[in-house]
Amino acid sequence: MALTKTRTRTQTALTRLALLIANVHGELALVEGLLAGPEERPDAQLRGLAAKRAELQELRTALYASLLQFDPGLDPADIGSDDGWLKKFGRGGGKSAVGRYLKAISPS
């Protein structure tokens, strides 16, 4: 079947939604890992992480609903995770990037 403009737009939208979901999965995995980790964290960081987790879960639900509008046969939970979202906090996603992320989400 030849790709029509509508089919191309739909495929582009699906690809972008999948990437957004992968980024949310990656960020949510980091947040949940930090909350469950053995490290003691200041209360401000814990509040920031809890708020961010709630925000990400809400965003994930909305993105899942959007994806299912395009193709109800897809299972959004099968989409992997991506750390592309962490690049804005530093190269490589190392400890310093995670530290900057924690600083950015912690209330002042």
PDB file of N, CA and C in Angstrom:
ATOM      1  N   MET A   1       0.844  -1.171   0.000  1.00  0.00           N
ATOM      2  CA  MET A   1       0.000   0.000   0.000  1.00  0.00           C
ATOM      3  C   MET A   1       0.892   1.237   0.000  1.00  0.00           C
ATOM      4  N   ALA A   2       0.601   2.162  -0.849  1.00  0.00           N
ATOM      5  CA  ALA A   2       1.372   3.396  -0.929  1.00  0.00           C
ATOM      6  C   ALA A   2       1.054   4.285   0.273  1.00  0.00           C
ATOM      7  N   LEU A   3       2.063   4.997   0.712  1.00  0.00           N
ATOM      8  CA  LEU A   3       1.850   5.908   1.822  1.00  0.00           C
ATOM      9  C   LEU A   3       1.165   7.178   1.317  1.00  0.00           C
ATOM     10  N   THR A   4       0.031   7.469   1.889  1.00  0.00           N
ATOM     11  CA  THR A   4      -0.664   8.704   1.557  1.00  0.00           C
ATOM     12  C   THR A   4      -0.263   9.754   2.578  1.00  0.00           C
ATOM     13  N   LYS A   5      -0.655  11.001   2.323  1.00  0.00           N
ATOM     14  CA  LYS A   5      -0.321  12.059   3.285  1.00  0.00           C
ATOM     15  C   LYS A   5      -0.914  11.754   4.660  1.00  0.00           C
ATOM     16  N   THR A   6      -2.154  11.289   4.670  1.00  0.00           N
ATOM     17  CA  THR A   6      -2.799  10.993   5.948  1.00  0.00           C
ATOM     18  C   THR A   6      -2.086   9.851   6.660  1.00  0.00           C
ATOM     19  N   ARG A   7      -1.739   8.818   5.924  1.00  0.00           N
ATOM     20  CA  ARG A   7      -1.045   7.677   6.532  1.00  0.00           C
ATOM     21  C   ARG A   7       0.328   8.103   7.048  1.00  0.00           C
ATOM     22  N   THR A   8       1.032   8.945   6.304  1.00  0.00           N
ATOM     23  CA  THR A   8       2.337   9.435   6.735  1.00  0.00           C
ATOM     24  C   THR A   8       2.206  10.274   8.000  1.00  0.00           C
ATOM     25  N   ARG A   9       1.197  11.134   8.047  1.00  0.00           N
ATOM     26  CA  ARG A   9       0.978  11.961   9.244  1.00  0.00           C
ATOM     27  C   ARG A   9       0.641  11.094  10.447  1.00  0.00           C
ATOM     28  N   THR A  10      -0.183  10.084  10.239  1.00  0.00           N
ATOM     29  CA  THR A  10      -0.547   9.186  11.331  1.00  0.00           C
ATOM     30  C   THR A  10       0.686   8.447  11.844  1.00  0.00           C
ATOM     31  N   GLN A  11       1.509   7.964  10.937  1.00  0.00           N
ATOM     32  CA  GLN A  11       2.718   7.250  11.351  1.00  0.00           C
ATOM     33  C   GLN A  11       3.672   8.183  12.101  1.00  0.00           C
ATOM     34  N   THR A  12       3.793   9.422  11.633  1.00  0.00           N
ATOM     35  CA  THR A  12       4.645  10.400  12.311  1.00  0.00           C
ATOM     36  C   THR A  12       4.118  10.678  13.715  1.00  0.00           C
ATOM     37  N   ALA A  13       2.818  10.843  13.834  1.00  0.00           N
ATOM     38  CA  ALA A  13       2.222  11.092  15.148  1.00  0.00           C
ATOM     39  C   ALA A  13       2.441   9.902  16.079  1.00  0.00           C
ATOM     40  N   LEU A  14       2.263   8.694  15.563  1.00  0.00           N
ATOM     41  CA  LEU A  14       2.498   7.503  16.385  1.00  0.00           C
ATOM     42  C   LEU A  14       3.948   7.412  16.843  1.00  0.00           C
ATOM     43  N   THR A  15       4.866   7.723  15.950  1.00  0.00           N
ATOM     44  CA  THR A  15       6.288   7.683  16.294  1.00  0.00           C
ATOM     45  C   THR A  15       6.601   8.692  17.388  1.00  0.00           C
ATOM     46  N   ARG A  16       6.070   9.888  17.255  1.00  0.00           N
ATOM     47  CA  ARG A  16       6.326  10.927  18.268  1.00  0.00           C
ATOM     48  C   ARG A  16       5.693  10.574  19.603  1.00  0.00           C
ATOM     49  N   LEU A  17       4.477  10.037  19.562  1.00  0.00           N
ATOM     50  CA  LEU A  17       3.833   9.603  20.806  1.00  0.00           C
ATOM     51  C   LEU A  17       4.637   8.497  21.483  1.00  0.00           C
ATOM     52  N   ALA A  18       5.117   7.556  20.698  1.00  0.00           N
ATOM     53  CA  ALA A  18       5.925   6.469  21.265  1.00  0.00           C
ATOM     54  C   ALA A  18       7.203   7.011  21.906  1.00  0.00           C
ATOM     55  N   LEU A  19       7.828   8.002  21.280  1.00  0.00           N
ATOM     56  CA  LEU A  19       9.031   8.599  21.852  1.00  0.00           C
ATOM     57  C   LEU A  19       8.710   9.349  23.144  1.00  0.00           C
ATOM     58  N   LEU A  20       7.596  10.073  23.161  1.00  0.00           N
ATOM     59  CA  LEU A  20       7.187  10.763  24.388  1.00  0.00           C
ATOM     60  C   LEU A  20       6.931   9.761  25.514  1.00  0.00           C
ATOM     61  N   ILE A  21       6.264   8.674  25.177  1.00  0.00           N
ATOM     62  CA  ILE A  21       5.991   7.645  26.182  1.00  0.00           C
ATOM     63  C   ILE A  21       7.294   7.015  26.675  1.00  0.00           C
ATOM     64  N   ALA A  22       8.216   6.757  25.771  1.00  0.00           N
ATOM     65  CA  ALA A  22       9.510   6.187  26.165  1.00  0.00           C
ATOM     66  C   ALA A  22      10.260   7.130  27.103  1.00  0.00           C
ATOM     67  N   ASN A  23      10.199   8.436  26.830  1.00  0.00           N
ATOM     68  CA  ASN A  23      10.852   9.408  27.709  1.00  0.00           C
ATOM     69  C   ASN A  23      10.185   9.442  29.082  1.00  0.00           C
ATOM     70  N   VAL A  24       8.857   9.386  29.113  1.00  0.00           N
ATOM     71  CA  VAL A  24       8.145   9.365  30.394  1.00  0.00           C
ATOM     72  C   VAL A  24       8.476   8.087  31.158  1.00  0.00           C
ATOM     73  N   HIS A  25       8.533   6.961  30.460  1.00  0.00           N
ATOM     74  CA  HIS A  25       8.913   5.698  31.118  1.00  0.00           C
ATOM     75  C   HIS A  25      10.313   5.810  31.727  1.00  0.00           C
ATOM     76  N   GLY A  26      11.248   6.402  30.987  1.00  0.00           N
ATOM     77  CA  GLY A  26      12.612   6.554  31.485  1.00  0.00           C
ATOM     78  C   GLY A  26      12.698   7.456  32.696  1.00  0.00           C
ATOM     79  N   GLU A  27      12.012   8.596  32.621  1.00  0.00           N
ATOM     80  CA  GLU A  27      12.042   9.533  33.744  1.00  0.00           C
ATOM     81  C   GLU A  27      11.337   8.945  34.962  1.00  0.00           C
ATOM     82  N   LEU A  28      10.228   8.278  34.732  1.00  0.00           N
ATOM     83  CA  LEU A  28       9.495   7.658  35.840  1.00  0.00           C
ATOM     84  C   LEU A  28      10.335   6.565  36.503  1.00  0.00           C
ATOM     85  N   ALA A  29      11.070   5.805  35.705  1.00  0.00           N
ATOM     86  CA  ALA A  29      11.945   4.770  36.269  1.00  0.00           C
ATOM     87  C   ALA A  29      13.023   5.391  37.153  1.00  0.00           C
ATOM     88  N   LEU A  30      13.599   6.510  36.705  1.00  0.00           N
ATOM     89  CA  LEU A  30      14.616   7.180  37.519  1.00  0.00           C
ATOM     90  C   LEU A  30      14.014   7.691  38.820  1.00  0.00           C
ATOM     91  N   VAL A  31      12.864   8.353  38.731  1.00  0.00           N
ATOM     92  CA  VAL A  31      12.223   8.922  39.923  1.00  0.00           C
ATOM     93  C   VAL A  31      11.876   7.813  40.914  1.00  0.00           C
ATOM     94  N   GLU A  32      11.291   6.735  40.436  1.00  0.00           N
ATOM     95  CA  GLU A  32      10.934   5.644  41.337  1.00  0.00           C
ATOM     96  C   GLU A  32      12.175   4.970  41.915  1.00  0.00           C
ATOM     97  N   GLY A  33      13.227   4.885  41.128  1.00  0.00           N
ATOM     98  CA  GLY A  33      14.485   4.333  41.638  1.00  0.00           C
ATOM     99  C   GLY A  33      15.091   5.205  42.726  1.00  0.00           C
ATOM    100  N   LEU A  34      15.018   6.518  42.540  1.00  0.00           N
ATOM    101  CA  LEU A  34      15.547   7.431  43.546  1.00  0.00           C
ATOM    102  C   LEU A  34      14.714   7.385  44.825  1.00  0.00           C
ATOM    103  N   LEU A  35      13.411   7.262  44.678  1.00  0.00           N
ATOM    104  CA  LEU A  35      12.547   7.174  45.863  1.00  0.00           C
ATOM    105  C   LEU A  35      12.748   5.864  46.621  1.00  0.00           C
ATOM    106  N   ALA A  36      13.008   4.794  45.898  1.00  0.00           N
ATOM    107  CA  ALA A  36      13.159   3.478  46.533  1.00  0.00           C
ATOM    108  C   ALA A  36      14.595   3.198  46.971  1.00  0.00           C
ATOM    109  N   GLY A  37      15.528   4.037  46.534  1.00  0.00           N
ATOM    110  CA  GLY A  37      16.937   3.799  46.832  1.00  0.00           C
ATOM    111  C   GLY A  37      17.263   3.894  48.309  1.00  0.00           C
ATOM    112  N   PRO A  38      18.411   3.364  48.681  1.00  0.00           N
ATOM    113  CA  PRO A  38      18.804   3.338  50.087  1.00  0.00           C
ATOM    114  C   PRO A  38      19.321   4.683  50.607  1.00  0.00           C
ATOM    115  N   GLU A  39      19.593   5.602  49.706  1.00  0.00           N
ATOM    116  CA  GLU A  39      20.150   6.894  50.110  1.00  0.00           C
ATOM    117  C   GLU A  39      19.151   7.720  50.905  1.00  0.00           C
ATOM    118  N   GLU A  40      19.652   8.405  51.915  1.00  0.00           N
ATOM    119  CA  GLU A  40      18.843   9.371  52.654  1.00  0.00           C
ATOM    120  C   GLU A  40      18.763  10.640  51.811  1.00  0.00           C
ATOM    121  N   ARG A  41      17.573  11.166  51.652  1.00  0.00           N
ATOM    122  CA  ARG A  41      17.375  12.370  50.859  1.00  0.00           C
ATOM    123  C   ARG A  41      16.734  13.442  51.727  1.00  0.00           C
ATOM    124  N   PRO A  42      17.090  14.703  51.476  1.00  0.00           N
ATOM    125  CA  PRO A  42      16.425  15.791  52.210  1.00  0.00           C
ATOM    126  C   PRO A  42      14.922  15.801  51.909  1.00  0.00           C
ATOM    127  N   ASP A  43      14.144  16.347  52.842  1.00  0.00           N
ATOM    128  CA  ASP A  43      12.689  16.389  52.673  1.00  0.00           C
ATOM    129  C   ASP A  43      12.282  17.115  51.401  1.00  0.00           C
ATOM    130  N   ALA A  44      12.997  18.179  51.046  1.00  0.00           N
ATOM    131  CA  ALA A  44      12.657  18.933  49.836  1.00  0.00           C
ATOM    132  C   ALA A  44      12.792  18.048  48.596  1.00  0.00           C
ATOM    133  N   GLN A  45      13.841  17.244  48.559  1.00  0.00           N
ATOM    134  CA  GLN A  45      14.023  16.331  47.423  1.00  0.00           C
ATOM    135  C   GLN A  45      12.932  15.268  47.390  1.00  0.00           C
ATOM    136  N   LEU A  46      12.585  14.731  48.549  1.00  0.00           N
ATOM    137  CA  LEU A  46      11.536  13.711  48.606  1.00  0.00           C
ATOM    138  C   LEU A  46      10.196  14.274  48.150  1.00  0.00           C
ATOM    139  N   ARG A  47       9.882  15.497  48.583  1.00  0.00           N
ATOM    140  CA  ARG A  47       8.633  16.128  48.140  1.00  0.00           C
ATOM    141  C   ARG A  47       8.661  16.378  46.644  1.00  0.00           C
ATOM    142  N   GLY A  48       9.800  16.838  46.132  1.00  0.00           N
ATOM    143  CA  GLY A  48       9.934  17.082  44.697  1.00  0.00           C
ATOM    144  C   GLY A  48       9.806  15.809  43.891  1.00  0.00           C
ATOM    145  N   LEU A  49      10.423  14.734  44.370  1.00  0.00           N
ATOM    146  CA  LEU A  49      10.340  13.452  43.676  1.00  0.00           C
ATOM    147  C   LEU A  49       8.913  12.894  43.697  1.00  0.00           C
ATOM    148  N   ALA A  50       8.246  13.017  44.832  1.00  0.00           N
ATOM    149  CA  ALA A  50       6.865  12.518  44.931  1.00  0.00           C
ATOM    150  C   ALA A  50       5.941  13.310  44.002  1.00  0.00           C
ATOM    151  N   ALA A  51       6.120  14.617  43.965  1.00  0.00           N
ATOM    152  CA  ALA A  51       5.297  15.454  43.079  1.00  0.00           C
ATOM    153  C   ALA A  51       5.580  15.128  41.617  1.00  0.00           C
ATOM    154  N   LYS A  52       6.856  14.931  41.293  1.00  0.00           N
ATOM    155  CA  LYS A  52       7.225  14.607  39.916  1.00  0.00           C
ATOM    156  C   LYS A  52       6.669  13.241  39.510  1.00  0.00           C
ATOM    157  N   ARG A  53       6.700  12.275  40.426  1.00  0.00           N
ATOM    158  CA  ARG A  53       6.143  10.952  40.124  1.00  0.00           C
ATOM    159  C   ARG A  53       4.659  11.048  39.811  1.00  0.00           C
ATOM    160  N   ALA A  54       3.921  11.817  40.617  1.00  0.00           N
ATOM    161  CA  ALA A  54       2.483  11.984  40.371  1.00  0.00           C
ATOM    162  C   ALA A  54       2.243  12.660  39.018  1.00  0.00           C
ATOM    163  N   GLU A  55       3.036  13.678  38.715  1.00  0.00           N
ATOM    164  CA  GLU A  55       2.916  14.385  37.439  1.00  0.00           C
ATOM    165  C   GLU A  55       3.204  13.445  36.262  1.00  0.00           C
ATOM    166  N   LEU A  56       4.253  12.651  36.386  1.00  0.00           N
ATOM    167  CA  LEU A  56       4.626  11.723  35.312  1.00  0.00           C
ATOM    168  C   LEU A  56       3.588  10.619  35.127  1.00  0.00           C
ATOM    169  N   GLN A  57       3.014  10.138  36.206  1.00  0.00           N
ATOM    170  CA  GLN A  57       1.982   9.105  36.096  1.00  0.00           C
ATOM    171  C   GLN A  57       0.744   9.655  35.386  1.00  0.00           C
ATOM    172  N   GLU A  58       0.401  10.903  35.692  1.00  0.00           N
ATOM    173  CA  GLU A  58      -0.729  11.555  35.032  1.00  0.00           C
ATOM    174  C   GLU A  58      -0.440  11.762  33.544  1.00  0.00           C
ATOM    175  N   LEU A  59       0.773  12.207  33.235  1.00  0.00           N
ATOM    176  CA  LEU A  59       1.171  12.400  31.841  1.00  0.00           C
ATOM    177  C   LEU A  59       1.183  11.075  31.095  1.00  0.00           C
ATOM    178  N   ARG A  60       1.684  10.022  31.734  1.00  0.00           N
ATOM    179  CA  ARG A  60       1.716   8.699  31.116  1.00  0.00           C
ATOM    180  C   ARG A  60       0.303   8.227  30.777  1.00  0.00           C
ATOM    181  N   THR A  61      -0.645   8.441  31.679  1.00  0.00           N
ATOM    182  CA  THR A  61      -2.032   8.051  31.438  1.00  0.00           C
ATOM    183  C   THR A  61      -2.604   8.806  30.235  1.00  0.00           C
ATOM    184  N   ALA A  62      -2.320  10.090  30.150  1.00  0.00           N
ATOM    185  CA  ALA A  62      -2.809  10.898  29.026  1.00  0.00           C
ATOM    186  C   ALA A  62      -2.178  10.456  27.707  1.00  0.00           C
ATOM    187  N   LEU A  63      -0.890  10.175  27.728  1.00  0.00           N
ATOM    188  CA  LEU A  63      -0.213   9.727  26.510  1.00  0.00           C
ATOM    189  C   LEU A  63      -0.712   8.352  26.073  1.00  0.00           C
ATOM    190  N   TYR A  64      -0.962   7.471  27.027  1.00  0.00           N
ATOM    191  CA  TYR A  64      -1.517   6.158  26.698  1.00  0.00           C
ATOM    192  C   TYR A  64      -2.871   6.320  26.002  1.00  0.00           C
ATOM    193  N   ALA A  65      -3.711   7.202  26.551  1.00  0.00           N
ATOM    194  CA  ALA A  65      -5.030   7.428  25.955  1.00  0.00           C
ATOM    195  C   ALA A  65      -4.904   7.987  24.541  1.00  0.00           C
ATOM    196  N   SER A  66      -3.959   8.889  24.340  1.00  0.00           N
ATOM    197  CA  SER A  66      -3.747   9.456  23.005  1.00  0.00           C
ATOM    198  C   SER A  66      -3.287   8.386  22.031  1.00  0.00           C
ATOM    199  N   LEU A  67      -2.370   7.546  22.460  1.00  0.00           N
ATOM    200  CA  LEU A  67      -1.863   6.493  21.590  1.00  0.00           C
ATOM    201  C   LEU A  67      -2.974   5.507  21.216  1.00  0.00           C
ATOM    202  N   LEU A  68      -3.813   5.184  22.182  1.00  0.00           N
ATOM    203  CA  LEU A  68      -4.899   4.239  21.922  1.00  0.00           C
ATOM    204  C   LEU A  68      -5.960   4.816  20.991  1.00  0.00           C
ATOM    205  N   GLN A  69      -6.034   6.148  20.897  1.00  0.00           N
ATOM    206  CA  GLN A  69      -6.932   6.776  19.928  1.00  0.00           C
ATOM    207  C   GLN A  69      -6.497   6.441  18.509  1.00  0.00           C
ATOM    208  N   PHE A  70      -5.190   6.381  18.293  1.00  0.00           N
ATOM    209  CA  PHE A  70      -4.656   6.062  16.968  1.00  0.00           C
ATOM    210  C   PHE A  70      -4.784   4.581  16.644  1.00  0.00           C
ATOM    211  N   ASP A  71      -4.463   3.744  17.622  1.00  0.00           N
ATOM    212  CA  ASP A  71      -4.486   2.305  17.371  1.00  0.00           C
ATOM    213  C   ASP A  71      -4.831   1.564  18.666  1.00  0.00           C
ATOM    214  N   PRO A  72      -6.105   1.193  18.835  1.00  0.00           N
ATOM    215  CA  PRO A  72      -6.521   0.513  20.060  1.00  0.00           C
ATOM    216  C   PRO A  72      -5.846  -0.849  20.274  1.00  0.00           C
ATOM    217  N   GLY A  73      -5.260  -1.410  19.236  1.00  0.00           N
ATOM    218  CA  GLY A  73      -4.607  -2.704  19.360  1.00  0.00           C
ATOM    219  C   GLY A  73      -3.220  -2.644  19.984  1.00  0.00           C
ATOM    220  N   LEU A  74      -2.669  -1.435  20.130  1.00  0.00           N
ATOM    221  CA  LEU A  74      -1.329  -1.291  20.718  1.00  0.00           C
ATOM    222  C   LEU A  74      -1.406  -1.376  22.236  1.00  0.00           C
ATOM    223  N   ASP A  75      -0.335  -1.862  22.842  1.00  0.00           N
ATOM    224  CA  ASP A  75      -0.218  -1.861  24.300  1.00  0.00           C
ATOM    225  C   ASP A  75       0.895  -0.875  24.665  1.00  0.00           C
ATOM    226  N   PRO A  76       0.522   0.322  25.129  1.00  0.00           N
ATOM    227  CA  PRO A  76       1.535   1.345  25.425  1.00  0.00           C
ATOM    228  C   PRO A  76       2.544   0.918  26.487  1.00  0.00           C
ATOM    229  N   ALA A  77       2.162   0.008  27.365  1.00  0.00           N
ATOM    230  CA  ALA A  77       3.084  -0.448  28.409  1.00  0.00           C
ATOM    231  C   ALA A  77       4.252  -1.235  27.824  1.00  0.00           C
ATOM    232  N   ASP A  78       4.116  -1.715  26.583  1.00  0.00           N
ATOM    233  CA  ASP A  78       5.194  -2.465  25.935  1.00  0.00           C
ATOM    234  C   ASP A  78       6.298  -1.562  25.394  1.00  0.00           C
ATOM    235  N   ILE A  79       6.039  -0.266  25.358  1.00  0.00           N
ATOM    236  CA  ILE A  79       7.054   0.676  24.858  1.00  0.00           C
ATOM    237  C   ILE A  79       8.163   0.766  25.897  1.00  0.00           C
ATOM    238  N   GLY A  80       9.380   0.659  25.469  1.00  0.00           N
ATOM    239  CA  GLY A  80      10.534   0.711  26.371  1.00  0.00           C
ATOM    240  C   GLY A  80      10.746   2.099  26.947  1.00  0.00           C
ATOM    241  N   SER A  81      11.907   2.314  27.525  1.00  0.00           N
ATOM    242  CA  SER A  81      12.223   3.616  28.094  1.00  0.00           C
ATOM    243  C   SER A  81      13.399   4.229  27.348  1.00  0.00           C
ATOM    244  N   ASP A  82      13.492   5.544  27.436  1.00  0.00           N
ATOM    245  CA  ASP A  82      14.547   6.286  26.762  1.00  0.00           C
ATOM    246  C   ASP A  82      15.051   7.355  27.724  1.00  0.00           C
ATOM    247  N   ASP A  83      16.347   7.602  27.701  1.00  0.00           N
ATOM    248  CA  ASP A  83      16.925   8.616  28.581  1.00  0.00           C
ATOM    249  C   ASP A  83      17.200   9.931  27.857  1.00  0.00           C
ATOM    250  N   GLY A  84      16.584  10.122  26.709  1.00  0.00           N
ATOM    251  CA  GLY A  84      16.781  11.356  25.956  1.00  0.00           C
ATOM    252  C   GLY A  84      16.368  12.597  26.728  1.00  0.00           C
ATOM    253  N   TRP A  85      15.399  12.466  27.600  1.00  0.00           N
ATOM    254  CA  TRP A  85      14.915  13.591  28.399  1.00  0.00           C
ATOM    255  C   TRP A  85      15.993  14.104  29.360  1.00  0.00           C
ATOM    256  N   LEU A  86      16.942  13.244  29.745  1.00  0.00           N
ATOM    257  CA  LEU A  86      17.971  13.607  30.726  1.00  0.00           C
ATOM    258  C   LEU A  86      19.093  14.432  30.107  1.00  0.00           C
ATOM    259  N   LYS A  87      19.180  14.463  28.782  1.00  0.00           N
ATOM    260  CA  LYS A  87      20.268  15.182  28.109  1.00  0.00           C
ATOM    261  C   LYS A  87      20.298  16.657  28.459  1.00  0.00           C
ATOM    262  N   LYS A  88      19.141  17.252  28.729  1.00  0.00           N
ATOM    263  CA  LYS A  88      19.128  18.681  29.051  1.00  0.00           C
ATOM    264  C   LYS A  88      19.750  18.969  30.422  1.00  0.00           C
ATOM    265  N   PHE A  89      19.998  17.915  31.209  1.00  0.00           N
ATOM    266  CA  PHE A  89      20.627  18.092  32.517  1.00  0.00           C
ATOM    267  C   PHE A  89      22.110  17.754  32.507  1.00  0.00           C
ATOM    268  N   GLY A  90      22.621  17.293  31.390  1.00  0.00           N
ATOM    269  CA  GLY A  90      24.043  17.007  31.277  1.00  0.00           C
ATOM    270  C   GLY A  90      24.312  15.842  30.361  1.00  0.00           C
ATOM    271  N   ARG A  91      25.518  15.811  29.839  1.00  0.00           N
ATOM    272  CA  ARG A  91      25.908  14.754  28.912  1.00  0.00           C
ATOM    273  C   ARG A  91      26.032  13.416  29.611  1.00  0.00           C
ATOM    274  N   GLY A  92      25.596  12.386  28.932  1.00  0.00           N
ATOM    275  CA  GLY A  92      25.804  11.038  29.421  1.00  0.00           C
ATOM    276  C   GLY A  92      24.862  10.570  30.510  1.00  0.00           C
ATOM    277  N   GLY A  93      24.145  11.466  31.136  1.00  0.00           N
ATOM    278  CA  GLY A  93      23.215  11.060  32.176  1.00  0.00           C
ATOM    279  C   GLY A  93      23.874  10.517  33.424  1.00  0.00           C
ATOM    280  N   GLY A  94      25.061  10.994  33.755  1.00  0.00           N
ATOM    281  CA  GLY A  94      25.774  10.515  34.935  1.00  0.00           C
ATOM    282  C   GLY A  94      25.254  11.123  36.227  1.00  0.00           C
ATOM    283  N   LYS A  95      26.065  10.977  37.272  1.00  0.00           N
ATOM    284  CA  LYS A  95      25.681  11.479  38.594  1.00  0.00           C
ATOM    285  C   LYS A  95      25.428  12.980  38.606  1.00  0.00           C
ATOM    286  N   SER A  96      26.244  13.719  37.867  1.00  0.00           N
ATOM    287  CA  SER A  96      26.070  15.173  37.863  1.00  0.00           C
ATOM    288  C   SER A  96      24.754  15.564  37.200  1.00  0.00           C
ATOM    289  N   ALA A  97      24.359  14.854  36.148  1.00  0.00           N
ATOM    290  CA  ALA A  97      23.084  15.137  35.491  1.00  0.00           C
ATOM    291  C   ALA A  97      21.918  14.822  36.433  1.00  0.00           C
ATOM    292  N   VAL A  98      22.022  13.719  37.154  1.00  0.00           N
ATOM    293  CA  VAL A  98      20.970  13.358  38.108  1.00  0.00           C
ATOM    294  C   VAL A  98      20.917  14.397  39.231  1.00  0.00           C
ATOM    295  N   GLY A  99      22.069  14.871  39.668  1.00  0.00           N
ATOM    296  CA  GLY A  99      22.104  15.919  40.689  1.00  0.00           C
ATOM    297  C   GLY A  99      21.427  17.190  40.217  1.00  0.00           C
ATOM    298  N   ARG A 100      21.694  17.601  38.972  1.00  0.00           N
ATOM    299  CA  ARG A 100      21.033  18.788  38.421  1.00  0.00           C
ATOM    300  C   ARG A 100      19.526  18.564  38.282  1.00  0.00           C
ATOM    301  N   TYR A 101      19.151  17.349  37.923  1.00  0.00           N
ATOM    302  CA  TYR A 101      17.719  17.018  37.819  1.00  0.00           C
ATOM    303  C   TYR A 101      17.058  17.145  39.189  1.00  0.00           C
ATOM    304  N   LEU A 102      17.686  16.580  40.220  1.00  0.00           N
ATOM    305  CA  LEU A 102      17.142  16.663  41.569  1.00  0.00           C
ATOM    306  C   LEU A 102      17.005  18.116  42.017  1.00  0.00           C
ATOM    307  N   LYS A 103      18.003  18.919  41.697  1.00  0.00           N
ATOM    308  CA  LYS A 103      17.954  20.329  42.064  1.00  0.00           C
ATOM    309  C   LYS A 103      16.812  21.042  41.341  1.00  0.00           C
ATOM    310  N   ALA A 104      16.583  20.670  40.085  1.00  0.00           N
ATOM    311  CA  ALA A 104      15.536  21.325  39.291  1.00  0.00           C
ATOM    312  C   ALA A 104      14.125  20.965  39.788  1.00  0.00           C
ATOM    313  N   ILE A 105      13.919  19.755  40.284  1.00  0.00           N
ATOM    314  CA  ILE A 105      12.570  19.359  40.690  1.00  0.00           C
ATOM    315  C   ILE A 105      12.298  19.596  42.165  1.00  0.00           C
ATOM    316  N   SER A 106      13.324  19.913  42.949  1.00  0.00           N
ATOM    317  CA  SER A 106      13.131  20.130  44.377  1.00  0.00           C
ATOM    318  C   SER A 106      12.604  21.528  44.631  1.00  0.00           C
ATOM    319  N   PRO A 107      11.570  21.647  45.446  1.00  0.00           N
ATOM    320  CA  PRO A 107      11.051  22.977  45.766  1.00  0.00           C
ATOM    321  C   PRO A 107      12.084  23.770  46.574  1.00  0.00           C
ATOM    322  N   SER A 108      12.101  25.032  46.357  1.00  0.00           N
ATOM    323  CA  SER A 108      13.075  25.905  47.072  1.00  0.00           C
ATOM    324  C   SER A 108      12.679  26.181  48.477  1.00  0.00           C
TER     325      SER A 108
END
